[in-house]
Coordinates of N, CA and C in Angstrom, one line a residue:
M5 N -14.4 10.0 -0.9 CA -13.6 9.0 -1.6 C -12.1 9.1 -1.1
M6 N -11.5 7.9 -0.9 CA -10.1 7.9 -0.4 C -9.3 6.9 -1.3
I7 N -8.1 7.4 -1.7 CA -7.2 6.6 -2.4 C -6.0 6.2 -1.6
Y8 N -5.9 4.9 -1.4 CA -4.7 4.4 -0.6 C -3.7 3.7 -1.6
A9 N -2.5 3.9 -1.4 CA -1.5 3.2 -2.2 C -0.7 2.3 -1.3
L10 N -0.6 1.0 -1.6 CA 0.2 0.1 -0.9 C 1.6 0.1 -1.6
A11 N 2.6 0.4 -0.8 CA 4.0 0.6 -1.4 C 5.0 -0.1 -0.6
S12 N 6.0 -0.7 -1.4 CA 7.1 -1.4 -0.8 C 8.4 -1.0 -1.5
G13 N 9.5 -1.0 -0.8 CA 10.7 -0.7 -1.4 C 11.4 -1.8 -2.2
K14 N 10.9 -3.0 -2.0 CA 11.4 -4.2 -2.7 C 10.3 -5.1 -3.0
G15 N 10.5 -6.0 -3.9 CA 9.5 -7.0 -4.2 C 9.6 -8.2 -3.3
G16 N 8.6 -9.0 -3.4 CA 8.6 -10.2 -2.5 C 8.1 -10.1 -1.1
V17 N 7.4 -8.9 -0.8 CA 7.0 -8.7 0.6 C 5.5 -9.1 0.7
G18 N 4.9 -9.6 -0.3 CA 3.5 -10.0 -0.2 C 2.5 -8.8 -0.4
K19 N 2.9 -7.8 -1.1 CA 2.0 -6.6 -1.2 C 0.8 -6.9 -2.0
T20 N 0.9 -7.6 -3.1 CA -0.3 -7.9 -3.9 C -1.2 -8.8 -3.2
T21 N -0.7 -9.8 -2.4 CA -1.6 -10.6 -1.6 C -2.4 -9.8 -0.6
L22 N -1.7 -8.8 0.0 CA -2.4 -7.9 0.9 C -3.4 -7.1 0.2
A23 N -3.1 -6.6 -1.0 CA -4.0 -5.8 -1.7 C -5.3 -6.5 -2.0
A24 N -5.2 -7.8 -2.5 CA -6.3 -8.6 -2.8 C -7.2 -8.8 -1.6
N25 N -6.6 -9.2 -0.5 CA -7.4 -9.5 0.7 C -8.0 -8.3 1.3
L26 N -7.2 -7.2 1.3 CA -7.8 -5.9 1.9 C -8.9 -5.4 1.0
G27 N -8.8 -5.5 -0.3 CA -9.9 -5.1 -1.2 C -11.2 -5.8 -0.8
I28 N -11.1 -7.1 -0.6 CA -12.3 -7.9 -0.2 C -12.8 -7.4 1.1
A29 N -11.9 -7.3 2.1 CA -12.4 -6.9 3.5 C -13.0 -5.5 3.5
V30 N -12.4 -4.6 2.8 CA -12.9 -3.2 2.7 C -14.2 -3.1 2.0
S31 N -14.4 -4.0 1.0 CA -15.6 -4.0 0.2 C -16.8 -4.5 1.0
D32 N -16.6 -5.1 2.1 CA -17.7 -5.5 3.0 C -18.5 -4.2 3.5
Q33 N -17.7 -3.1 3.5 CA -18.3 -1.9 4.1 C -18.4 -0.7 3.0
K34 N -17.5 -0.7 2.0 CA -17.4 0.4 1.1 C -17.4 -0.1 -0.4
R35 N -17.9 0.7 -1.3 CA -17.7 0.4 -2.7 C -16.2 0.6 -3.0
T36 N -15.6 -0.5 -3.5 CA -14.1 -0.5 -3.5 C -13.6 -0.8 -4.9
L37 N -12.5 -0.2 -5.3 CA -11.9 -0.5 -6.6 C -10.4 -0.8 -6.3
L38 N -10.0 -2.0 -6.8 CA -8.6 -2.4 -6.7 C -7.9 -2.1 -8.0
V39 N -6.8 -1.4 -8.0 CA -6.1 -1.0 -9.3 C -4.7 -1.6 -9.2
D40 N -4.3 -2.4 -10.2 CA -3.0 -3.0 -10.3 C -2.1 -2.0 -11.1
T41 N -1.3 -1.2 -10.5 CA -0.5 -0.2 -11.2 C 0.9 -0.8 -11.5
D42 N 1.1 -2.0 -11.3 CA 2.4 -2.6 -11.6 C 2.4 -3.0 -13.1
L43 N 2.8 -2.1 -13.9 CA 2.7 -2.3 -15.4 C 3.6 -3.3 -15.9
A44 N 4.7 -3.6 -15.3 CA 5.7 -4.6 -15.8 C 5.3 -6.0 -15.4
S45 N 4.8 -6.2 -14.2 CA 4.6 -7.6 -13.8 C 3.4 -7.7 -12.8
G46 N 2.4 -7.0 -13.1 CA 1.2 -7.1 -12.3 C 0.5 -8.4 -12.4
N47 N 0.0 -8.9 -11.3 CA -0.7 -10.2 -11.3 C -1.8 -10.2 -10.3
L48 N -2.3 -9.0 -10.0 CA -3.4 -8.9 -9.0 C -4.7 -9.7 -9.4
A49 N -5.0 -9.7 -10.7 CA -6.1 -10.4 -11.2 C -6.1 -11.9 -10.9
L50 N -4.9 -12.4 -11.0 CA -4.7 -13.9 -10.8 C -4.9 -14.2 -9.3
H51 N -4.5 -13.3 -8.4 CA -4.8 -13.5 -7.0 C -6.2 -13.5 -6.7
L52 N -7.1 -12.9 -7.5 CA -8.5 -12.8 -7.3 C -9.2 -13.9 -8.1
G53 N -8.5 -14.7 -8.8 CA -9.1 -15.7 -9.7 C -9.7 -15.2 -11.0
L54 N -9.3 -14.0 -11.4 CA -9.8 -13.4 -12.6 C -8.9 -13.8 -13.8
K55 N -9.3 -14.7 -14.6 CA -8.4 -15.2 -15.6 C -8.7 -14.7 -17.0
E56 N -9.9 -14.3 -17.2 CA -10.3 -13.8 -18.6 C -10.4 -12.3 -18.5
V57 N -9.3 -11.6 -18.7 CA -9.2 -10.1 -18.7 C -8.7 -9.7 -20.0
K58 N -9.5 -9.3 -20.9 CA -9.1 -8.9 -22.2 C -8.6 -7.4 -22.2
N59 N -9.3 -6.5 -21.6 CA -8.9 -5.1 -21.6 C -8.3 -4.8 -20.2
T60 N -7.3 -4.0 -20.1 CA -6.6 -3.8 -18.9 C -6.2 -2.3 -18.7
L61 N -5.5 -2.0 -17.6 CA -5.0 -0.7 -17.4 C -4.0 -0.3 -18.5
H62 N -3.3 -1.2 -19.0 CA -2.4 -1.0 -20.2 C -3.1 -0.2 -21.3
D63 N -4.3 -0.7 -21.6 CA -5.1 -0.1 -22.7 C -5.6 1.3 -22.3
L64 N -6.0 1.5 -21.1 CA -6.4 2.8 -20.6 C -5.2 3.8 -20.7
L65 N -4.0 3.4 -20.3 CA -2.9 4.3 -20.3 C -2.3 4.5 -21.7
A66 N -2.8 3.7 -22.6 CA -2.4 3.9 -24.0 C -3.5 4.7 -24.7
G67 N -4.5 5.1 -24.0 CA -5.6 5.9 -24.6 C -6.5 5.1 -25.6
E68 N -6.6 3.8 -25.4 CA -7.2 3.0 -26.5 C -8.6 2.5 -26.1
K69 N -8.9 2.5 -24.8 CA -10.2 1.9 -24.3 C -11.0 2.8 -23.4
N70 N -12.3 2.5 -23.3 CA -13.1 3.2 -22.3 C -12.9 2.6 -20.9
P71 N -12.8 3.4 -19.9 CA -12.5 2.8 -18.5 C -13.4 1.7 -18.1
R72 N -14.7 1.8 -18.4 CA -15.7 0.8 -18.0 C -15.3 -0.6 -18.6
S73 N -14.8 -0.6 -19.8 CA -14.5 -1.9 -20.5 C -13.3 -2.6 -19.9
C74 N -12.5 -1.9 -19.0 CA -11.3 -2.4 -18.4 C -11.5 -2.8 -16.9
I75 N -12.7 -2.6 -16.4 CA -12.9 -2.8 -15.0 C -13.8 -4.1 -14.9
Y76 N -13.5 -4.9 -13.9 CA -14.1 -6.2 -13.8 C -14.7 -6.4 -12.4
R77 N -15.9 -6.9 -12.3 CA -16.5 -7.2 -11.0 C -16.0 -8.5 -10.4
S78 N -15.4 -8.3 -9.2 CA -14.8 -9.5 -8.5 C -15.9 -10.1 -7.6
R79 N -16.6 -9.2 -6.8 CA -17.7 -9.6 -6.0 C -18.5 -8.3 -5.7
E80 N -19.6 -8.5 -4.9 CA -20.4 -7.3 -4.6 C -19.6 -6.2 -4.0
K81 N -19.7 -5.0 -4.6 CA -19.0 -3.8 -4.1 C -17.5 -3.9 -4.2
L82 N -17.0 -4.8 -5.0 CA -15.5 -4.9 -5.3 C -15.3 -5.0 -6.8
D83 N -14.7 -4.0 -7.4 CA -14.2 -4.0 -8.8 C -12.7 -4.1 -8.9
V84 N -12.2 -4.5 -10.0 CA -10.8 -4.7 -10.2 C -10.4 -4.1 -11.6
L85 N -9.4 -3.2 -11.6 CA -8.8 -2.7 -12.8 C -7.4 -3.3 -12.9
P86 N -7.3 -4.4 -13.7 CA -6.0 -5.2 -13.7 C -5.0 -4.6 -14.6
A87 N -3.7 -4.9 -14.4 CA -2.7 -4.6 -15.3 C -2.6 -5.7 -16.4
G88 N -2.1 -5.3 -17.5 CA -1.9 -6.4 -18.6 C -0.6 -7.2 -18.4
L89 N -0.5 -8.2 -19.1 CA 0.7 -9.1 -19.0 C 1.5 -9.1 -20.2
S90 N 1.1 -8.4 -21.3 CA 1.9 -8.5 -22.5 C 2.9 -7.4 -22.6
L91 N 4.0 -7.7 -23.2 CA 5.1 -6.8 -23.4 C 4.7 -5.6 -24.3
K92 N 3.9 -5.9 -25.3 CA 3.4 -4.9 -26.2 C 2.5 -3.9 -25.5
G93 N 1.6 -4.4 -24.6 CA 0.8 -3.5 -23.8 C 1.6 -2.6 -22.9
F94 N 2.6 -3.2 -22.3 CA 3.5 -2.5 -21.3 C 4.2 -1.4 -22.1
L95 N 4.7 -1.6 -23.3 CA 5.4 -0.6 -24.0 C 4.5 0.5 -24.5
K96 N 3.3 0.3 -24.7 CA 2.3 1.3 -25.1 C 1.8 2.1 -23.9
A97 N 1.8 1.6 -22.7 CA 1.2 2.2 -21.6 C 2.0 3.4 -21.1
E98 N 1.3 4.5 -20.9 CA 2.0 5.7 -20.4 C 1.5 6.1 -19.0
I99 N 2.3 5.8 -18.0 CA 1.9 5.9 -16.6 C 1.5 7.4 -16.3
A100 N 1.9 8.3 -17.0 CA 1.6 9.7 -16.7 C 0.1 10.0 -16.9
R101 N -0.6 9.1 -17.6 CA -2.1 9.2 -17.8 C -2.9 8.7 -16.5
L102 N -2.2 8.1 -15.6 CA -2.9 7.4 -14.4 C -3.8 8.4 -13.7
P103 N -3.3 9.6 -13.3 CA -4.1 10.6 -12.6 C -5.4 10.9 -13.3
Q104 N -5.3 11.0 -14.6 CA -6.5 11.3 -15.4 C -7.5 10.1 -15.4
V105 N -7.0 8.9 -15.5 CA -7.8 7.7 -15.5 C -8.5 7.6 -14.1
L106 N -7.8 7.9 -13.0 CA -8.4 7.8 -11.7 C -9.5 8.8 -11.5
R107 N -9.3 10.0 -12.0 CA -10.3 11.1 -11.9 C -11.6 10.7 -12.6
K108 N -11.5 10.0 -13.7 CA -12.7 9.6 -14.5 C -13.5 8.5 -13.7
I109 N -12.8 7.6 -13.0 CA -13.5 6.5 -12.4 C -13.8 6.7 -10.9
S110 N -13.2 7.6 -10.3 CA -13.2 7.7 -8.8 C -14.6 8.0 -8.3
K111 N -15.5 8.6 -9.0 CA -16.8 9.0 -8.5 C -17.7 7.8 -8.2
D112 N -17.3 6.6 -8.8 CA -18.1 5.4 -8.6 C -17.7 4.6 -7.3
Y113 N -16.7 5.1 -6.6 CA -16.2 4.3 -5.5 C -16.0 5.2 -4.2
E114 N -16.0 4.5 -3.1 CA -15.7 5.1 -1.8 C -14.2 4.9 -1.4
V115 N -13.7 3.8 -1.8 CA -12.3 3.5 -1.5 C -11.6 3.0 -2.8
I116 N -10.4 3.5 -3.1 CA -9.6 2.9 -4.2 C -8.3 2.5 -3.6
L117 N -7.9 1.2 -3.8 CA -6.6 0.7 -3.4 C -5.7 0.5 -4.6
L118 N -4.5 1.1 -4.5 CA -3.6 1.0 -5.6 C -2.5 0.0 -5.2
D119 N -2.3 -1.1 -5.9 CA -1.2 -2.0 -5.7 C -0.1 -1.5 -6.6
T120 N 0.9 -0.9 -6.0 CA 2.0 -0.2 -6.7 C 3.2 -1.1 -7.0
P121 N 4.0 -0.8 -8.0 CA 5.2 -1.6 -8.3 C 6.2 -1.4 -7.2
P122 N 7.1 -2.4 -6.9 CA 8.1 -2.2 -5.9 C 9.2 -1.3 -6.4
G123 N 10.0 -0.9 -5.5 CA 11.2 -0.1 -5.8 C 10.8 1.4 -6.0
I124 N 11.8 2.1 -6.6 CA 11.7 3.6 -6.8 C 11.9 3.8 -8.3
S125 N 10.9 4.2 -9.0 CA 11.0 4.5 -10.5 C 9.9 5.4 -10.8
R126 N 9.9 5.9 -12.1 CA 8.8 6.7 -12.5 C 7.4 5.9 -12.4
N127 N 7.5 4.6 -12.7 CA 6.3 3.8 -12.7 C 5.7 3.6 -11.3
S128 N 6.6 3.8 -10.3 CA 6.1 3.6 -8.9 C 5.8 5.0 -8.3
I129 N 6.5 6.0 -8.7 CA 6.3 7.3 -8.1 C 5.0 8.0 -8.5
I130 N 4.5 7.8 -9.7 CA 3.3 8.5 -10.2 C 2.1 7.9 -9.4
P131 N 2.0 6.5 -9.2 CA 0.9 6.0 -8.4 C 0.9 6.6 -7.0
L132 N 2.1 6.8 -6.4 CA 2.2 7.3 -5.1 C 1.6 8.7 -5.0
K133 N 1.9 9.5 -6.1 CA 1.4 10.9 -6.2 C -0.1 11.0 -6.2
C134 N -0.7 9.9 -6.7 CA -2.2 9.9 -6.9 C -2.9 9.5 -5.5
A135 N -2.1 9.1 -4.5 CA -2.7 8.6 -3.3 C -3.0 9.7 -2.3
D136 N -4.1 9.5 -1.6 CA -4.4 10.4 -0.4 C -3.6 10.0 0.8
R137 N -3.4 8.7 0.9 CA -2.6 8.1 2.0 C -1.7 7.0 1.4
I138 N -0.5 6.9 1.9 CA 0.4 5.8 1.5 C 0.5 4.8 2.7
I139 N 0.4 3.5 2.4 CA 0.6 2.5 3.4 C 1.9 1.7 3.0
L140 N 2.9 1.8 3.9 CA 4.1 1.1 3.6 C 3.9 -0.4 4.0
V141 N 4.6 -1.3 3.2 CA 4.5 -2.7 3.4 C 5.9 -3.2 3.5
T142 N 6.2 -4.0 4.6 CA 7.5 -4.5 4.8 C 7.4 -5.9 5.4
T143 N 8.4 -6.7 5.3 CA 8.6 -7.9 6.1 C 9.5 -7.6 7.2
P144 N 9.7 -8.5 8.2 CA 10.6 -8.2 9.3 C 12.1 -8.1 9.0
E145 N 12.5 -8.6 7.9 CA 13.9 -8.7 7.5 C 14.5 -7.3 7.3
S146 N 15.8 -7.2 7.7 CA 16.5 -5.9 7.6 C 16.5 -5.3 6.1
P147 N 16.8 -6.1 5.1 CA 16.8 -5.5 3.7 C 15.4 -4.9 3.4
S148 N 14.4 -5.5 3.8 CA 13.0 -5.0 3.5 C 12.8 -3.7 4.2
I149 N 13.2 -3.7 5.5 CA 13.0 -2.5 6.3 C 13.8 -1.3 5.7
S150 N 15.0 -1.6 5.3 CA 15.9 -0.6 4.7 C 15.3 0.0 3.5
A151 N 14.7 -0.9 2.6 CA 14.1 -0.4 1.4 C 12.8 0.4 1.7
T152 N 12.1 0.0 2.7 CA 10.9 0.7 3.1 C 11.2 2.1 3.6
L153 N 12.4 2.3 4.2 CA 12.8 3.7 4.6 C 13.0 4.6 3.4
K154 N 13.4 4.0 2.3 CA 13.6 4.8 1.1 C 12.2 5.2 0.5
T155 N 11.3 4.2 0.6 CA 9.9 4.5 0.1 C 9.3 5.6 0.9
K156 N 9.5 5.6 2.2 CA 9.0 6.6 3.1 C 9.6 8.0 2.7
A157 N 10.9 8.0 2.4 CA 11.6 9.2 2.0 C 11.0 9.8 0.7
V158 N 10.6 8.9 -0.2 CA 10.0 9.3 -1.5 C 8.6 9.9 -1.2
A159 N 7.9 9.3 -0.3 CA 6.6 9.9 0.1 C 6.7 11.3 0.6
S160 N 7.7 11.5 1.4 CA 8.0 12.8 2.0 C 8.3 13.8 0.9
L161 N 9.1 13.4 -0.1 CA 9.5 14.3 -1.2 C 8.3 14.6 -2.0
L162 N 7.3 13.7 -2.1 CA 6.1 13.9 -2.9 C 5.0 14.6 -2.1
D163 N 5.3 14.8 -0.8 CA 4.4 15.5 0.1 C 3.1 14.7 0.2
R164 N 3.2 13.4 0.3 CA 2.1 12.5 0.4 C 2.1 11.9 1.8
P165 N 1.0 12.0 2.6 CA 1.0 11.5 4.0 C 1.1 9.9 4.0
V166 N 1.9 9.4 5.0 CA 2.0 8.0 5.2 C 1.1 7.6 6.3
L167 N 0.1 6.7 6.1 CA -0.8 6.3 7.1 C 0.0 5.5 8.1
G168 N 0.9 4.6 7.7 CA 1.7 3.8 8.6 C 2.2 2.6 7.8
V169 N 2.6 1.6 8.6 CA 3.2 0.4 8.0 C 2.4 -0.9 8.3
I170 N 2.3 -1.8 7.4 CA 1.9 -3.2 7.6 C 3.1 -4.0 7.6
V171 N 3.3 -4.8 8.7 CA 4.4 -5.7 8.7 C 3.8 -7.1 8.3
N172 N 4.3 -7.6 7.2 CA 3.7 -8.8 6.6 C 4.7 -10.0 6.9
R173 N 4.1 -11.2 6.8 CA 4.8 -12.4 6.9 C 5.6 -12.5 8.2
V174 N 4.9 -12.2 9.3 CA 5.5 -12.3 10.6 C 5.5 -13.7 11.1
R175 N 6.7 -14.3 11.3 CA 6.9 -15.7 11.7 C 7.0 -15.8 13.2
K176 N 6.5 -16.9 13.8 CA 6.7 -17.1 15.2 C 8.2 -17.4 15.5
G177 N 8.6 -16.8 16.5 CA 10.0 -16.9 17.0 C 11.0 -16.0 16.2
F178 N 10.5 -15.2 15.3 CA 11.4 -14.3 14.6 C 12.0 -13.2 15.5
F179 N 11.1 -12.7 16.3 CA 11.4 -11.5 17.1 C 12.0 -12.0 18.5
G180 N 12.9 -11.3 19.0 CA 13.5 -11.7 20.3 C 12.6 -11.3 21.4
R181 N 13.0 -11.6 22.6 CA 12.2 -11.3 23.8 C 12.0 -9.8 23.9
G182 N 10.8 -9.4 24.1 CA 10.5 -8.0 24.2 C 10.4 -7.2 22.9
D183 N 10.7 -7.9 21.8 CA 10.6 -7.3 20.5 C 9.4 -7.7 19.8
E184 N 8.8 -6.9 18.9 CA 7.6 -7.2 18.2 C 7.5 -6.3 17.0
P185 N 6.5 -6.6 16.1 CA 6.4 -5.8 14.9 C 6.3 -4.3 15.1
S186 N 5.7 -3.9 16.3 CA 5.6 -2.5 16.5 C 6.9 -1.8 16.6
Q187 N 8.0 -2.6 16.9 CA 9.3 -2.0 17.0 C 9.8 -1.6 15.6
I188 N 9.3 -2.3 14.5 CA 9.6 -1.9 13.2 C 8.9 -0.6 12.8
A189 N 7.7 -0.4 13.3 CA 7.0 0.9 13.0 C 7.8 2.0 13.7
K190 N 8.3 1.8 14.9 CA 9.1 2.8 15.6 C 10.4 3.1 14.8
Q191 N 11.0 2.0 14.3 CA 12.2 2.2 13.5 C 12.0 3.0 12.3
L192 N 10.8 2.8 11.7 CA 10.5 3.6 10.5 C 9.9 5.0 10.8
G193 N 9.6 5.2 12.0 CA 9.0 6.5 12.4 C 7.6 6.7 11.9
V194 N 6.8 5.6 11.9 CA 5.4 5.7 11.4 C 4.5 4.9 12.3
E195 N 3.2 5.1 12.1 CA 2.3 4.3 12.9 C 2.2 2.9 12.5
M196 N 1.8 2.0 13.4 CA 1.6 0.6 13.1 C 0.2 0.4 12.6
V197 N 0.0 0.0 11.3 CA -1.3 -0.2 10.8 C -1.8 -1.6 11.1
G198 N -0.8 -2.6 11.1 CA -1.2 -3.9 11.4 C 0.0 -4.9 11.1
A199 N -0.1 -6.1 11.6 CA 0.9 -7.1 11.4 C 0.1 -8.4 10.9
V200 N 0.6 -9.0 9.9 CA 0.0 -10.2 9.3 C 0.9 -11.4 9.4
P201 N 0.5 -12.4 10.1 CA 1.4 -13.6 10.3 C 1.6 -14.4 9.1
E202 N 2.7 -15.0 9.0 CA 3.0 -16.0 7.9 C 2.2 -17.3 8.1
E203 N 1.6 -17.7 7.1 CA 0.8 -18.9 7.2 C 0.9 -19.7 5.9
E204 N 1.1 -21.0 6.0 CA 1.1 -21.9 4.8 C -0.1 -21.8 4.0
E205 N -1.3 -21.6 4.6 CA -2.5 -21.5 3.9 C -2.6 -20.3 3.0
I206 N -1.8 -19.2 3.3 CA -1.7 -18.1 2.4 C -1.2 -18.5 1.0
R207 N -0.1 -19.2 1.0 CA 0.5 -19.7 -0.2 C -0.4 -20.6 -1.0
K208 N -1.2 -21.4 -0.3 CA -2.2 -22.2 -1.0 C -3.3 -21.4 -1.6
S209 N -3.7 -20.4 -0.9 CA -4.7 -19.5 -1.4 C -4.3 -18.8 -2.6
V210 N -3.1 -18.3 -2.7 CA -2.6 -17.6 -3.9 C -2.6 -18.6 -5.1
A211 N -2.1 -19.8 -4.8 CA -2.1 -20.8 -5.9 C -3.5 -21.1 -6.4
A212 N -4.5 -21.0 -5.5 CA -5.8 -21.3 -5.9 C -6.6 -20.1 -6.5
G213 N -6.0 -19.0 -6.4 CA -6.6 -17.7 -6.9 C -7.8 -17.4 -6.0
R214 N -7.8 -17.8 -4.7 CA -8.9 -17.5 -3.8 C -8.2 -16.9 -2.5
P215 N -8.3 -15.6 -2.3 CA -7.7 -15.0 -1.1 C -8.0 -15.7 0.2
I216 N -7.0 -15.6 1.1 CA -7.1 -16.3 2.4 C -8.3 -15.8 3.2
I217 N -8.7 -14.6 3.0 CA -9.8 -14.0 3.8 C -11.1 -14.7 3.4
L218 N -11.2 -15.3 2.2 CA -12.3 -16.1 1.8 C -12.1 -17.5 2.0
M219 N -10.9 -18.0 1.8 CA -10.6 -19.4 1.9 C -10.6 -19.9 3.3
K220 N -10.0 -19.1 4.2 CA -9.9 -19.4 5.6 C -10.2 -18.2 6.5
P221 N -11.5 -17.8 6.5 CA -11.9 -16.5 7.2 C -11.6 -16.5 8.6
K222 N -11.4 -17.6 9.3 CA -11.1 -17.6 10.7 C -9.7 -17.7 11.1
S223 N -8.8 -17.8 10.1 CA -7.4 -17.9 10.3 C -6.8 -16.6 11.0
A224 N -5.7 -16.7 11.6 CA -5.0 -15.6 12.2 C -4.8 -14.5 11.2
A225 N -4.3 -14.8 10.0 CA -4.0 -13.9 9.0 C -5.3 -13.1 8.6
S226 N -6.4 -13.9 8.4 CA -7.6 -13.2 8.0 C -8.1 -12.3 9.0
K227 N -8.0 -12.6 10.3 CA -8.4 -11.7 11.4 C -7.6 -10.5 11.4
A228 N -6.3 -10.6 11.2 CA -5.4 -9.4 11.1 C -5.8 -8.5 9.9
L229 N -6.1 -9.1 8.8 CA -6.4 -8.3 7.6 C -7.8 -7.6 7.8
K230 N -8.7 -8.2 8.5 CA -10.0 -7.6 8.8 C -9.8 -6.4 9.7
Q231 N -8.9 -6.5 10.7 CA -8.6 -5.4 11.6 C -8.0 -4.2 10.8
I232 N -7.1 -4.6 9.9 CA -6.5 -3.5 9.1 C -7.5 -2.8 8.2
S233 N -8.4 -3.6 7.7 CA -9.5 -3.0 6.8 C -10.3 -2.0 7.6
L234 N -10.5 -2.2 8.9 CA -11.3 -1.2 9.7 C -10.7 0.2 9.7
R235 N -9.3 0.2 9.7 CA -8.6 1.5 9.6 C -8.9 2.2 8.3
L236 N -9.0 1.4 7.2 CA -9.2 2.0 5.9 C -10.7 2.4 5.7
T237 N -11.6 1.6 6.2 CA -13.0 2.0 6.0 C -13.3 3.2 6.9
A238 N -12.5 3.5 7.9 CA -12.7 4.6 8.8 C -12.0 5.9 8.2
G239 N -11.4 5.7 7.1 CA -10.7 6.8 6.5 C -9.3 7.1 7.0
G240 N -8.7 6.0 7.6 CA -7.3 6.1 8.0 C -7.2 6.5 9.5

């Protein structure tokens, strides 16, 4: 069993969209659990079209529910443990319980993907500590890369291995001649896990609650996501 944490130094890089799509792709090969550890503003369930979620990770971290009552089947071999949306639930949730929760449920899965909150805080650091491998997520813009360097430094302080970086929302014409997403990986000093192109269809898929990998499986983004998933199913 392998736990991967998708981590970004800032919000708005498309990390949750990546998590939803990678969860689907990985579940084609492995029993997979997606966990939304963004206690303050998690919306992974909405990305997967799960609208009726009564019990959530908030309840587990408050010690109020059984793990099985908070996990939802998204598709064959893919389960989801969503975060709650209420302020009351957020205030009761204790992120320090996350390692205990994951130990209880990990035996049922081959791969667990953690969608972590952006930035550097106690709520983001504890999920990173739970991971066997950390996958950095950035967009090509300088502020995002700079924030990602900070996340890499946190991973080092936690002594957690970084698998590499996914460069998301790569636009045509953004990079100069001879430049490409792999240069960002070199700048960060990590391996290139993959690059996902910016596509209008991705925004439409998010609005529809149907991930691009299902909505447009032959799109360039879907093909890139499937390639990334092969790294994860192979154990990194």
